[in-house]
PDB file of C-alpha atoms in Angstrom:
ATOM      1  CA  GLN O   1      -3.746  22.921  18.381  1.00  0.00           C
ATOM      2  CA  GLN O   2      -3.206  19.795  16.075  1.00  0.00           C
ATOM      3  CA  GLN O   3      -0.399  18.879  17.242  1.00  0.00           C
ATOM      4  CA  VAL O   4       0.822  15.550  18.381  1.00  0.00           C
ATOM      5  CA  LYS O   5       4.461  15.553  20.670  1.00  0.00           C
ATOM      6  CA  GLN O   6       5.652  12.066  20.636  1.00  0.00           C
ATOM      7  CA  SER O   7       8.820  10.888  22.485  1.00  0.00           C
ATOM      8  CA  PRO O   8      11.492   9.440  22.851  1.00  0.00           C
ATOM      9  CA  GLN O   9      12.324   9.536  19.015  1.00  0.00           C
ATOM     10  CA  SER O  10      14.658   6.760  19.421  1.00  0.00           C
ATOM     11  CA  LEU O  11      14.956   3.914  22.927  1.00  0.00           C
ATOM     12  CA  ILE O  12      16.651   0.790  23.930  1.00  0.00           C
ATOM     13  CA  VAL O  13      15.379  -1.422  25.048  1.00  0.00           C
ATOM     14  CA  GLN O  14      17.458  -5.096  26.052  1.00  0.00           C
ATOM     15  CA  LYS O  15      15.212  -8.322  25.053  1.00  0.00           C
ATOM     16  CA  GLY O  16      12.749  -8.669  28.159  1.00  0.00           C
ATOM     17  CA  GLY O  17      13.072  -5.221  28.909  1.00  0.00           C
ATOM     18  CA  ILE O  18       9.401  -2.841  29.283  1.00  0.00           C
ATOM     19  CA  SER O  19       9.538   0.173  26.715  1.00  0.00           C
ATOM     20  CA  ILE O  20       7.908   2.681  27.382  1.00  0.00           C
ATOM     21  CA  ILE O  21       6.675   5.802  24.630  1.00  0.00           C
ATOM     22  CA  ASN O  22       4.598   8.929  25.433  1.00  0.00           C
ATOM     23  CA  CYS O  23       2.411  11.016  23.986  1.00  0.00           C
ATOM     24  CA  ALA O  24       0.579  14.563  24.700  1.00  0.00           C
ATOM     25  CA  TYR O  25      -2.000  16.287  22.456  1.00  0.00           C
ATOM     26  CA  GLU O  26      -3.233  20.034  23.229  1.00  0.00           C
ATOM     27  CA  ASN O  27      -6.723  19.317  21.749  1.00  0.00           C
ATOM     28  CA  THR O  28      -9.515  18.489  24.075  1.00  0.00           C
ATOM     29  CA  ALA O  29     -12.480  17.216  20.597  1.00  0.00           C
ATOM     30  CA  PHE O  30      -9.758  13.911  20.269  1.00  0.00           C
ATOM     31  CA  ASP O  31     -11.631  11.279  20.573  1.00  0.00           C
ATOM     32  CA  TYR O  32      -9.940   8.778  19.606  1.00  0.00           C
ATOM     33  CA  PHE O  33      -5.434   7.724  19.682  1.00  0.00           C
ATOM     34  CA  PRO O  34      -4.379   4.542  18.027  1.00  0.00           C
ATOM     35  CA  TRP O  35      -0.652   3.268  18.127  1.00  0.00           C
ATOM     36  CA  TYR O  36       0.536   2.034  15.149  1.00  0.00           C
ATOM     37  CA  GLN O  37       3.651  -0.033  14.177  1.00  0.00           C
ATOM     38  CA  GLN O  38       6.155  -0.135  10.855  1.00  0.00           C
ATOM     39  CA  PHE O  39       8.730  -1.829   9.549  1.00  0.00           C
ATOM     40  CA  PRO O  40      11.286  -0.443   8.079  1.00  0.00           C
ATOM     41  CA  GLY O  41       9.387  -0.385   3.826  1.00  0.00           C
ATOM     42  CA  LYS O  42       6.165  -1.498   5.324  1.00  0.00           C
ATOM     43  CA  GLY O  43       2.955   0.500   5.616  1.00  0.00           C
ATOM     44  CA  PRO O  44       2.228   1.249   9.535  1.00  0.00           C
ATOM     45  CA  ALA O  45      -0.297  -1.787  11.115  1.00  0.00           C
ATOM     46  CA  LEU O  46      -2.214  -0.841  14.151  1.00  0.00           C
ATOM     47  CA  LEU O  47      -1.096  -2.177  17.413  1.00  0.00           C
ATOM     48  CA  ILE O  48      -3.865  -0.693  20.278  1.00  0.00           C
ATOM     49  CA  ALA O  49      -6.277   2.096  20.223  1.00  0.00           C
ATOM     50  CA  ILE O  50      -8.057   3.852  22.798  1.00  0.00           C
ATOM     51  CA  ARG O  51     -11.042   6.275  23.965  1.00  0.00           C
ATOM     52  CA  PRO O  52     -10.425   9.202  26.175  1.00  0.00           C
ATOM     53  CA  ASP O  53     -13.740   7.211  28.456  1.00  0.00           C
ATOM     54  CA  VAL O  54     -11.277   4.549  30.055  1.00  0.00           C
ATOM     55  CA  SER O  55      -7.539   4.787  31.720  1.00  0.00           C
ATOM     56  CA  GLU O  56      -6.044   2.032  30.158  1.00  0.00           C
ATOM     57  CA  LYS O  57      -6.378  -0.899  27.344  1.00  0.00           C
ATOM     58  CA  LYS O  58      -4.221  -3.948  27.211  1.00  0.00           C
ATOM     59  CA  GLU O  59      -3.954  -6.120  24.651  1.00  0.00           C
ATOM     60  CA  GLY O  60      -0.927  -9.349  25.180  1.00  0.00           C
ATOM     61  CA  ARG O  61       1.752  -7.439  25.959  1.00  0.00           C
ATOM     62  CA  PHE O  62       0.918  -4.013  24.606  1.00  0.00           C
ATOM     63  CA  THR O  63      -0.556  -1.580  27.147  1.00  0.00           C
ATOM     64  CA  ILE O  64      -2.186   1.635  26.510  1.00  0.00           C
ATOM     65  CA  SER O  65      -2.789   4.196  29.638  1.00  0.00           C
ATOM     66  CA  PHE O  66      -4.549   7.175  29.092  1.00  0.00           C
ATOM     67  CA  ASN O  67      -4.270  10.328  31.661  1.00  0.00           C
ATOM     68  CA  LYS O  68      -7.222  12.379  30.918  1.00  0.00           C
ATOM     69  CA  SER O  69      -6.931  15.411  32.732  1.00  0.00           C
ATOM     70  CA  ALA O  70      -3.038  15.647  31.804  1.00  0.00           C
ATOM     71  CA  LYS O  71      -3.731  15.283  28.117  1.00  0.00           C
ATOM     72  CA  GLN O  72      -1.503  12.593  27.608  1.00  0.00           C
ATOM     73  CA  PHE O  73      -0.983   8.769  26.304  1.00  0.00           C
ATOM     74  CA  SER O  74       1.285   6.145  26.316  1.00  0.00           C
ATOM     75  CA  LEU O  75       2.430   2.989  24.936  1.00  0.00           C
ATOM     76  CA  HIS O  76       4.018   0.304  27.447  1.00  0.00           C
ATOM     77  CA  ILE O  77       5.725  -2.702  25.494  1.00  0.00           C
ATOM     78  CA  MET O  78       6.110  -5.749  28.656  1.00  0.00           C
ATOM     79  CA  ASP O  79       9.170  -8.253  28.091  1.00  0.00           C
ATOM     80  CA  SER O  80      10.220  -7.065  24.983  1.00  0.00           C
ATOM     81  CA  GLN O  81      11.589  -9.203  21.948  1.00  0.00           C
ATOM     82  CA  PRO O  82      13.632  -8.319  19.582  1.00  0.00           C
ATOM     83  CA  GLY O  83      11.081  -8.915  17.267  1.00  0.00           C
ATOM     84  CA  ASP O  84       9.111  -5.671  18.122  1.00  0.00           C
ATOM     85  CA  SER O  85      11.718  -3.430  17.067  1.00  0.00           C
ATOM     86  CA  ALA O  86      10.426  -0.900  14.903  1.00  0.00           C
ATOM     87  CA  THR O  87       9.159   2.561  14.656  1.00  0.00           C
ATOM     88  CA  TYR O  88       5.832   3.083  16.687  1.00  0.00           C
ATOM     89  CA  PHE O  89       3.787   5.935  16.003  1.00  0.00           C
ATOM     90  CA  CYS O  90       0.856   7.356  18.201  1.00  0.00           C
ATOM     91  CA  ALA O  91      -1.494   9.247  16.435  1.00  0.00           C
ATOM     92  CA  ALA O  92      -5.430  10.876  17.519  1.00  0.00           C
ATOM     93  CA  LYS O  93      -8.374  12.084  16.210  1.00  0.00           C
ATOM     94  CA  GLY O  94     -11.397  13.380  16.098  1.00  0.00           C
ATOM     95  CA  GLY O  95     -14.070  16.560  16.626  1.00  0.00           C
ATOM     96  CA  THR O  96     -14.489  17.464  13.050  1.00  0.00           C
ATOM     97  CA  SER O  97     -11.749  15.389  11.421  1.00  0.00           C
ATOM     98  CA  TYR O  98     -14.010  12.774   9.948  1.00  0.00           C
ATOM     99  CA  GLY O  99     -11.139   9.775   9.886  1.00  0.00           C
ATOM    100  CA  LYS O 100      -7.739  12.672   9.834  1.00  0.00           C
ATOM    101  CA  LEU O 101      -5.710  11.318  12.123  1.00  0.00           C
ATOM    102  CA  THR O 102      -2.787  13.439  13.850  1.00  0.00           C
ATOM    103  CA  PHE O 103       0.377  12.063  13.989  1.00  0.00           C
ATOM    104  CA  GLY O 104       3.161  12.276  16.112  1.00  0.00           C
ATOM    105  CA  GLN O 105       6.842  12.477  14.834  1.00  0.00           C
ATOM    106  CA  GLY O 106       7.181   8.587  15.894  1.00  0.00           C
ATOM    107  CA  THR O 107      10.447   6.271  17.785  1.00  0.00           C
ATOM    108  CA  ILE O 108      12.619   4.276  16.568  1.00  0.00           C
ATOM    109  CA  LEU O 109      12.517   1.212  18.959  1.00  0.00           C
ATOM    110  CA  THR O 110      15.409  -1.264  19.120  1.00  0.00           C
ATOM    111  CA  VAL O 111      15.153  -4.457  21.607  1.00  0.00           C
ATOM    112  CA  HIS O 112      18.557  -5.658  21.861  1.00  0.00           C
ATOM    113  CA  PRO O 113      18.900  -9.921  22.567  1.00  0.00           C
TER     114      PRO O 113
ATOM    115  CA  ASP Z   1      -7.400 -11.173  -0.161  1.00  0.00           C
ATOM    116  CA  GLY Z   2      -8.399  -7.406   0.735  1.00  0.00           C
ATOM    117  CA  GLY Z   3      -5.634  -4.847   0.915  1.00  0.00           C
ATOM    118  CA  ILE Z   4      -4.040  -1.996   0.184  1.00  0.00           C
ATOM    119  CA  THR Z   5      -2.189  -1.901  -2.795  1.00  0.00           C
ATOM    120  CA  GLN Z   6       0.811   0.775  -4.300  1.00  0.00           C
ATOM    121  CA  SER Z   7       2.535   0.811  -7.207  1.00  0.00           C
ATOM    122  CA  PRO Z   8       5.391   0.931  -8.049  1.00  0.00           C
ATOM    123  CA  LYS Z   9       7.960   0.195  -4.694  1.00  0.00           C
ATOM    124  CA  TYR Z  10       9.625   2.438  -5.757  1.00  0.00           C
ATOM    125  CA  LEU Z  11       9.713   5.349  -8.572  1.00  0.00           C
ATOM    126  CA  PHE Z  12      12.092   8.006  -9.675  1.00  0.00           C
ATOM    127  CA  ARG Z  13      11.467  11.525 -11.112  1.00  0.00           C
ATOM    128  CA  LYS Z  14      12.994  13.410 -13.086  1.00  0.00           C
ATOM    129  CA  GLU Z  15      13.423  17.456 -12.504  1.00  0.00           C
ATOM    130  CA  GLY Z  16      10.834  18.975 -13.984  1.00  0.00           C
ATOM    131  CA  GLN Z  17       8.296  16.603 -14.604  1.00  0.00           C
ATOM    132  CA  ASN Z  18       5.317  14.771 -13.250  1.00  0.00           C
ATOM    133  CA  VAL Z  19       5.147  11.466 -11.272  1.00  0.00           C
ATOM    134  CA  THR Z  20       1.959   9.575 -10.561  1.00  0.00           C
ATOM    135  CA  LEU Z  21       1.732   7.071  -8.059  1.00  0.00           C
ATOM    136  CA  SER Z  22      -0.795   4.381  -7.918  1.00  0.00           C
ATOM    137  CA  CYS Z  23      -3.324   3.260  -5.081  1.00  0.00           C
ATOM    138  CA  GLU Z  24      -6.011   0.475  -5.162  1.00  0.00           C
ATOM    139  CA  GLN Z  25      -7.932  -1.034  -2.514  1.00  0.00           C
ATOM    140  CA  ASN Z  26     -10.448  -3.662  -2.419  1.00  0.00           C
ATOM    141  CA  LEU Z  27     -11.961  -3.294   0.820  1.00  0.00           C
ATOM    142  CA  ASN Z  28     -14.841  -1.275  -0.642  1.00  0.00           C
ATOM    143  CA  HIS Z  29     -13.794   1.481   2.146  1.00  0.00           C
ATOM    144  CA  ASP Z  30     -15.071   5.451   1.549  1.00  0.00           C
ATOM    145  CA  ALA Z  31     -12.270   7.153   2.767  1.00  0.00           C
ATOM    146  CA  MET Z  32      -8.892   7.531   1.361  1.00  0.00           C
ATOM    147  CA  TYR Z  33      -5.564   9.185   2.279  1.00  0.00           C
ATOM    148  CA  TRP Z  34      -2.368   9.792   1.083  1.00  0.00           C
ATOM    149  CA  TYR Z  35       0.584  10.768   3.161  1.00  0.00           C
ATOM    150  CA  ARG Z  36       4.482  11.369   2.634  1.00  0.00           C
ATOM    151  CA  GLN Z  37       6.483  10.172   6.114  1.00  0.00           C
ATOM    152  CA  ASP Z  38      10.193  11.874   6.291  1.00  0.00           C
ATOM    153  CA  PRO Z  39      12.659  10.962   8.894  1.00  0.00           C
ATOM    154  CA  GLY Z  40      11.697  12.517  12.530  1.00  0.00           C
ATOM    155  CA  GLN Z  41       8.578  14.161  11.183  1.00  0.00           C
ATOM    156  CA  GLY Z  42       5.935  11.090  11.659  1.00  0.00           C
ATOM    157  CA  LEU Z  43       3.043  10.975   8.628  1.00  0.00           C
ATOM    158  CA  ARG Z  44       1.796  14.474   7.460  1.00  0.00           C
ATOM    159  CA  LEU Z  45      -1.643  14.428   5.312  1.00  0.00           C
ATOM    160  CA  ILE Z  46      -1.419  15.395   1.578  1.00  0.00           C
ATOM    161  CA  TYR Z  47      -4.873  14.681   0.547  1.00  0.00           C
ATOM    162  CA  TYR Z  48      -7.996  13.051   1.744  1.00  0.00           C
ATOM    163  CA  SER Z  49     -10.867  11.981  -0.020  1.00  0.00           C
ATOM    164  CA  GLN Z  50     -14.465  10.977   1.851  1.00  0.00           C
ATOM    165  CA  ILE Z  51     -16.614   9.936  -1.603  1.00  0.00           C
ATOM    166  CA  VAL Z  52     -16.042   9.533  -5.521  1.00  0.00           C
ATOM    167  CA  ASN Z  53     -15.439  13.381  -7.127  1.00  0.00           C
ATOM    168  CA  ASP Z  54     -15.079  14.540  -3.541  1.00  0.00           C
ATOM    169  CA  PHE Z  55     -11.623  15.400  -1.874  1.00  0.00           C
ATOM    170  CA  GLN Z  56      -9.983  17.466   0.264  1.00  0.00           C
ATOM    171  CA  LYS Z  57      -6.216  19.107   0.766  1.00  0.00           C
ATOM    172  CA  GLY Z  58      -4.417  18.409   4.237  1.00  0.00           C
ATOM    173  CA  ASP Z  59      -1.615  20.037   5.657  1.00  0.00           C
ATOM    174  CA  ILE Z  60       0.992  19.588   2.542  1.00  0.00           C
ATOM    175  CA  ALA Z  61      -0.890  19.641  -0.163  1.00  0.00           C
ATOM    176  CA  GLU Z  62       1.130  22.392  -2.685  1.00  0.00           C
ATOM    177  CA  GLY Z  63       3.247  20.630  -5.485  1.00  0.00           C
ATOM    178  CA  TYR Z  64       0.824  17.784  -5.190  1.00  0.00           C
ATOM    179  CA  SER Z  65      -2.647  16.645  -6.900  1.00  0.00           C
ATOM    180  CA  VAL Z  66      -5.614  14.198  -6.474  1.00  0.00           C
ATOM    181  CA  SER Z  67      -8.296  12.034  -8.333  1.00  0.00           C
ATOM    182  CA  ARG Z  68     -10.942   9.951  -6.973  1.00  0.00           C
ATOM    183  CA  GLU Z  69     -13.249   8.946 -10.263  1.00  0.00           C
ATOM    184  CA  LYS Z  70     -13.345   5.114  -8.777  1.00  0.00           C
ATOM    185  CA  LYS Z  71     -14.337   4.072  -5.407  1.00  0.00           C
ATOM    186  CA  GLU Z  72     -11.724   1.597  -5.265  1.00  0.00           C
ATOM    187  CA  SER Z  73      -8.592   3.740  -6.794  1.00  0.00           C
ATOM    188  CA  PHE Z  74      -6.685   7.410  -5.472  1.00  0.00           C
ATOM    189  CA  PRO Z  75      -3.787   8.277  -7.246  1.00  0.00           C
ATOM    190  CA  LEU Z  76      -1.464  10.907  -6.087  1.00  0.00           C
ATOM    191  CA  THR Z  77       0.695  13.123  -8.595  1.00  0.00           C
ATOM    192  CA  VAL Z  78       3.726  14.915  -7.556  1.00  0.00           C
ATOM    193  CA  THR Z  79       3.367  18.193  -9.420  1.00  0.00           C
ATOM    194  CA  SER Z  80       7.167  19.887 -10.656  1.00  0.00           C
ATOM    195  CA  ALA Z  81       5.595  22.498  -7.817  1.00  0.00           C
ATOM    196  CA  GLN Z  82       6.847  19.974  -5.388  1.00  0.00           C
ATOM    197  CA  LYS Z  83      10.745  21.153  -4.673  1.00  0.00           C
ATOM    198  CA  ASN Z  84      11.319  18.574  -2.174  1.00  0.00           C
ATOM    199  CA  PRO Z  85       9.492  14.821  -3.668  1.00  0.00           C
ATOM    200  CA  THR Z  86      11.867  12.546  -1.817  1.00  0.00           C
ATOM    201  CA  ALA Z  87      10.024  10.613   1.008  1.00  0.00           C
ATOM    202  CA  PHE Z  88       8.203   7.854   1.796  1.00  0.00           C
ATOM    203  CA  TYR Z  89       4.467   7.759   0.253  1.00  0.00           C
ATOM    204  CA  LEU Z  90       1.678   5.954   1.697  1.00  0.00           C
ATOM    205  CA  CYS Z  91      -1.560   5.083   0.631  1.00  0.00           C
ATOM    206  CA  ALA Z  92      -4.555   4.174   3.357  1.00  0.00           C
ATOM    207  CA  SER Z  93      -8.266   3.913   3.290  1.00  0.00           C
ATOM    208  CA  THR Z  94     -10.653   3.133   6.591  1.00  0.00           C
ATOM    209  CA  SER Z  95     -12.999   0.824   7.445  1.00  0.00           C
ATOM    210  CA  GLY Z  96     -16.030   1.526   9.965  1.00  0.00           C
ATOM    211  CA  GLN Z  97     -19.137   3.901  11.058  1.00  0.00           C
ATOM    212  CA  GLY Z  98     -16.800   6.013  13.063  1.00  0.00           C
ATOM    213  CA  ARG Z  99     -13.939   5.331   9.911  1.00  0.00           C
ATOM    214  CA  GLU Z 100     -10.945   5.419  12.696  1.00  0.00           C
ATOM    215  CA  THR Z 101      -9.018   2.612  11.492  1.00  0.00           C
ATOM    216  CA  GLN Z 102      -6.555   2.995   8.945  1.00  0.00           C
ATOM    217  CA  TYR Z 103      -5.681   0.783   7.413  1.00  0.00           C
ATOM    218  CA  PHE Z 104      -1.937   1.667   5.125  1.00  0.00           C
ATOM    219  CA  GLY Z 105      -0.689   0.563   2.307  1.00  0.00           C
ATOM    220  CA  PRO Z 106       3.108  -0.822   1.411  1.00  0.00           C
ATOM    221  CA  GLY Z 107       4.338   2.342  -0.038  1.00  0.00           C
ATOM    222  CA  THR Z 108       6.457   4.097  -2.797  1.00  0.00           C
ATOM    223  CA  ARG Z 109       9.306   5.487  -2.038  1.00  0.00           C
ATOM    224  CA  LEU Z 110      10.144   8.620  -4.339  1.00  0.00           C
ATOM    225  CA  LEU Z 111      13.641   9.418  -5.381  1.00  0.00           C
ATOM    226  CA  VAL Z 112      14.820  12.680  -7.511  1.00  0.00           C
ATOM    227  CA  LEU Z 113      16.857  12.040 -10.043  1.00  0.00           C
TER     228      LEU Z 113
END
Protein backbone atom coordinates (compact mmCIF):
# COMPACT_ATOMS: atom_id res chain seq x y z
CA GLN A 1 0.00 0.00 0.00
CA GLN A 2 2.91 2.34 0.65
CA GLN A 3 4.81 1.62 -2.54
CA VAL A 4 5.52 4.04 -5.32
CA LYS A 5 6.60 2.32 -8.52
CA GLN A 6 8.74 4.28 -10.97
CA SER A 7 9.68 3.57 -14.57
CA PRO A 8 11.82 3.38 -16.57
CA GLN A 9 14.92 2.57 -14.56
CA SER A 10 17.07 4.38 -17.10
CA LEU A 11 16.37 6.69 -20.03
CA ILE A 12 18.50 8.02 -22.85
CA VAL A 13 17.28 11.06 -24.79
CA GLN A 14 18.80 13.27 -27.46
CA LYS A 15 19.28 16.95 -26.78
CA GLY A 16 16.07 18.82 -27.52
CA GLY A 17 13.90 15.76 -27.02
CA ILE A 18 11.21 15.06 -24.43
CA SER A 19 12.00 12.96 -21.37
CA ILE A 20 9.08 11.18 -19.72
CA ILE A 21 9.24 9.37 -16.38
CA ASN A 22 6.23 7.61 -14.89
CA CYS A 23 5.16 6.73 -11.38
CA ALA A 24 2.25 4.76 -9.97
CA TYR A 25 1.00 4.56 -6.41
CA GLU A 26 -1.49 2.49 -4.44
CA ASN A 27 -2.25 4.45 -1.28
CA THR A 28 -5.21 6.74 -1.96
CA ALA A 29 -4.34 8.73 1.18
CA PHE A 30 -1.31 10.26 -0.59
CA ASP A 31 -1.93 13.98 -1.13
CA TYR A 32 1.41 15.43 -2.17
CA PHE A 33 3.60 14.24 -5.04
CA PRO A 34 7.07 15.77 -5.46
CA TRP A 35 9.82 15.05 -7.94
CA TYR A 36 13.45 15.25 -6.87
CA GLN A 37 16.55 15.66 -9.03
CA GLN A 38 19.88 14.24 -7.90
CA PHE A 39 23.30 14.75 -9.45
CA PRO A 40 26.08 12.21 -8.79
CA GLY A 41 27.53 12.46 -5.30
CA LYS A 42 24.97 15.06 -4.21
CA GLY A 43 21.79 15.06 -2.20
CA PRO A 44 18.42 15.21 -4.01
CA ALA A 45 16.80 18.61 -4.55
CA LEU A 46 13.11 19.34 -5.01
CA LEU A 47 12.31 19.95 -8.67
CA ILE A 48 8.54 20.31 -8.82
CA ALA A 49 5.54 19.04 -6.88
CA ILE A 50 1.79 18.62 -7.35
CA ARG A 51 -1.34 17.99 -5.32
CA PRO A 52 -4.14 15.73 -6.57
CA ASP A 53 -6.62 18.58 -6.97
CA VAL A 54 -4.93 19.61 -10.23
CA SER A 55 -4.15 17.51 -13.28
CA GLU A 56 -1.06 19.35 -14.45
CA LYS A 57 1.61 21.69 -13.15
CA LYS A 58 4.27 23.36 -15.24
CA GLU A 59 7.46 25.10 -14.19
CA GLY A 60 9.66 26.12 -17.07
CA ARG A 61 10.60 23.01 -19.06
CA PHE A 62 9.31 20.66 -16.34
CA THR A 63 5.69 19.48 -16.20
CA ILE A 64 3.92 17.06 -13.88
CA SER A 65 0.84 15.30 -15.23
CA PHE A 66 -1.42 13.74 -12.65
CA ASN A 67 -4.16 11.12 -13.18
CA LYS A 68 -5.99 10.60 -9.91
CA SER A 69 -8.33 7.86 -11.15
CA ALA A 70 -5.42 5.83 -12.50
CA LYS A 71 -3.23 6.65 -9.49
CA GLN A 72 -0.41 7.66 -11.78
CA PHE A 73 1.71 10.74 -12.28
CA SER A 74 4.52 11.57 -14.63
CA LEU A 75 7.33 14.05 -15.17
CA HIS A 76 7.87 15.54 -18.61
CA ILE A 77 11.07 17.39 -19.41
CA MET A 78 10.70 19.41 -22.58
CA ASP A 79 13.70 20.42 -24.72
CA SER A 80 15.95 18.13 -22.68
CA GLN A 81 19.50 19.38 -22.19
CA PRO A 82 22.75 17.59 -21.27
CA GLY A 83 22.65 19.47 -17.96
CA ASP A 84 19.41 17.63 -17.15
CA SER A 85 21.37 14.36 -16.97
CA ALA A 86 20.73 13.18 -13.41
CA THR A 87 18.73 10.70 -11.38
CA TYR A 88 15.08 11.59 -10.89
CA PHE A 89 12.91 10.34 -8.04
CA CYS A 90 9.19 10.59 -7.67
CA ALA A 91 7.74 10.51 -4.17
CA ALA A 92 4.44 10.66 -2.33
CA LYS A 93 3.25 11.84 1.07
CA GLY A 94 -0.05 11.76 2.81
CA GLY A 95 -2.35 10.32 5.39
CA THR A 96 -0.78 10.25 8.82
CA SER A 97 2.78 10.15 7.53
CA TYR A 98 3.54 13.63 8.94
CA GLY A 99 6.20 14.60 6.47
CA LYS A 100 7.39 11.09 5.67
CA LEU A 101 7.96 10.60 1.96
CA THR A 102 7.73 7.32 0.09
CA PHE A 103 10.16 7.34 -2.86
CA GLY A 104 10.16 5.58 -6.19
CA GLN A 105 13.18 3.57 -7.27
CA GLY A 106 14.68 6.36 -9.38
CA THR A 107 15.34 6.93 -13.08
CA ILE A 108 18.80 7.65 -14.44
CA LEU A 109 18.38 10.16 -17.27
CA THR A 110 21.13 10.69 -19.82
CA VAL A 111 20.74 13.45 -22.39
CA HIS A 112 23.14 13.15 -25.31
CA PRO A 113 24.36 16.36 -26.98
CA ASP B 1 24.05 30.34 4.51
CA GLY B 2 21.23 28.11 5.65
CA GLY B 3 21.38 24.44 4.92
CA ILE B 4 22.15 20.91 5.99
CA THR B 5 25.67 19.67 6.51
CA GLN B 6 26.73 16.05 6.72
CA SER B 7 30.11 14.75 7.76
CA PRO B 8 32.25 13.05 6.88
CA LYS B 9 31.84 12.84 3.11
CA TYR B 10 33.39 9.35 3.13
CA LEU B 11 33.54 6.94 6.07
CA PHE B 12 35.19 3.58 6.38
CA ARG B 13 33.99 0.95 8.81
CA LYS B 14 35.82 -2.10 10.02
CA GLU B 15 34.07 -5.33 10.92
CA GLY B 16 32.37 -5.15 14.32
CA GLN B 17 32.76 -1.38 14.56
CA ASN B 18 30.07 1.20 15.26
CA VAL B 19 30.33 4.42 13.29
CA THR B 20 28.42 7.69 13.65
CA LEU B 21 27.34 9.94 10.80
CA SER B 22 26.79 13.59 11.59
CA CYS B 23 23.87 15.72 10.37
CA GLU B 24 23.46 19.38 11.32
CA GLN B 25 20.91 21.91 10.05
CA ASN B 26 20.58 25.64 10.63
CA LEU B 27 17.19 25.95 8.94
CA ASN B 28 15.28 25.89 12.24
CA HIS B 29 13.36 22.83 11.01
CA ASP B 30 11.60 20.64 13.55
CA ALA B 31 11.58 17.39 11.58
CA MET B 32 14.65 15.51 10.42
CA TYR B 33 15.11 12.26 8.52
CA TRP B 34 17.76 9.69 7.65
CA TYR B 35 17.64 7.78 4.37
CA ARG B 36 19.75 5.04 2.90
CA GLN B 37 20.33 5.03 -0.86
CA ASP B 38 21.37 1.91 -2.76
CA PRO B 39 21.58 1.65 -6.55
CA GLY B 40 18.20 0.88 -8.11
CA GLN B 41 16.33 0.99 -4.78
CA GLY B 42 15.54 4.64 -4.34
CA LEU B 43 15.68 6.21 -0.90
CA ARG B 44 14.62 4.11 2.07
CA LEU B 45 13.76 5.71 5.39
CA ILE B 46 15.84 4.62 8.37
CA TYR B 47 14.67 6.90 11.19
CA TYR B 48 12.88 10.20 11.53
CA SER B 49 12.35 12.73 14.27
CA GLN B 50 9.51 15.21 14.48
CA ILE B 51 10.74 17.08 17.58
CA VAL B 52 13.66 17.12 19.98
CA ASN B 53 13.99 14.03 22.19
CA ASP B 54 11.58 12.05 20.01
CA PHE B 55 12.21 9.77 17.03
CA GLN B 56 10.51 6.90 15.21
CA LYS B 57 11.73 3.91 13.24
CA GLY B 58 11.41 4.04 9.50
CA ASP B 59 11.24 1.13 7.09
CA ILE B 60 14.77 -0.21 7.62
CA ALA B 61 15.77 0.73 11.19
CA GLU B 62 17.43 -2.57 12.13
CA GLY B 63 21.13 -2.13 12.81
CA TYR B 64 20.87 1.64 13.19
CA SER B 65 20.32 4.03 16.10
CA VAL B 66 19.75 7.78 16.38
CA SER B 67 19.47 10.54 18.94
CA ARG B 68 17.87 13.98 18.85
CA GLU B 69 19.16 15.96 21.82
CA LYS B 70 19.25 19.27 19.94
CA LYS B 71 16.97 20.69 17.28
CA GLU B 72 19.91 21.27 14.96
CA SER B 73 21.48 17.82 15.19
CA PHE B 74 20.34 14.30 14.28
CA PRO B 75 23.31 11.87 14.30
CA LEU B 76 22.97 8.34 12.94
CA THR B 77 24.97 5.43 14.33
CA VAL B 78 25.52 2.41 12.12
CA THR B 79 26.04 -0.44 14.54
CA SER B 80 27.89 -3.71 14.07
CA ALA B 81 24.47 -5.38 13.81
CA GLN B 82 24.02 -3.82 10.37
CA LYS B 83 25.56 -6.52 8.19
CA ASN B 84 25.40 -4.65 4.89
CA PRO B 85 26.19 -1.03 5.71
CA THR B 86 27.81 -0.01 2.43
CA ALA B 87 25.54 2.71 1.02
CA PHE B 88 25.05 6.43 0.51
CA TYR B 89 23.38 7.98 3.57
CA LEU B 90 21.26 11.10 3.25
CA CYS B 91 19.95 13.37 5.96
CA ALA B 92 16.97 15.65 5.34
CA SER B 93 14.77 18.13 7.14
CA THR B 94 11.38 19.61 6.38
CA SER B 95 9.98 23.10 6.40
CA GLY B 96 6.54 24.59 6.22
CA GLN B 97 3.37 23.93 8.10
CA GLY B 98 2.68 20.78 6.09
CA ARG B 99 6.28 19.63 6.39
CA GLU B 100 6.27 18.70 2.73
CA THR B 101 9.42 20.10 1.14
CA GLN B 102 12.35 18.02 2.28
CA TYR B 103 15.78 19.59 2.06
CA PHE B 104 18.65 17.14 1.75
CA GLY B 105 22.25 17.28 2.85
CA PRO B 106 25.14 16.31 0.55
CA GLY B 107 25.32 12.76 1.88
CA THR B 108 27.90 10.46 3.45
CA ARG B 109 29.21 7.42 1.61
CA LEU B 110 29.94 4.55 3.99
CA LEU B 111 32.31 1.82 2.90
CA VAL B 112 33.30 -1.37 4.68
CA LEU B 113 36.98 -2.30 4.92
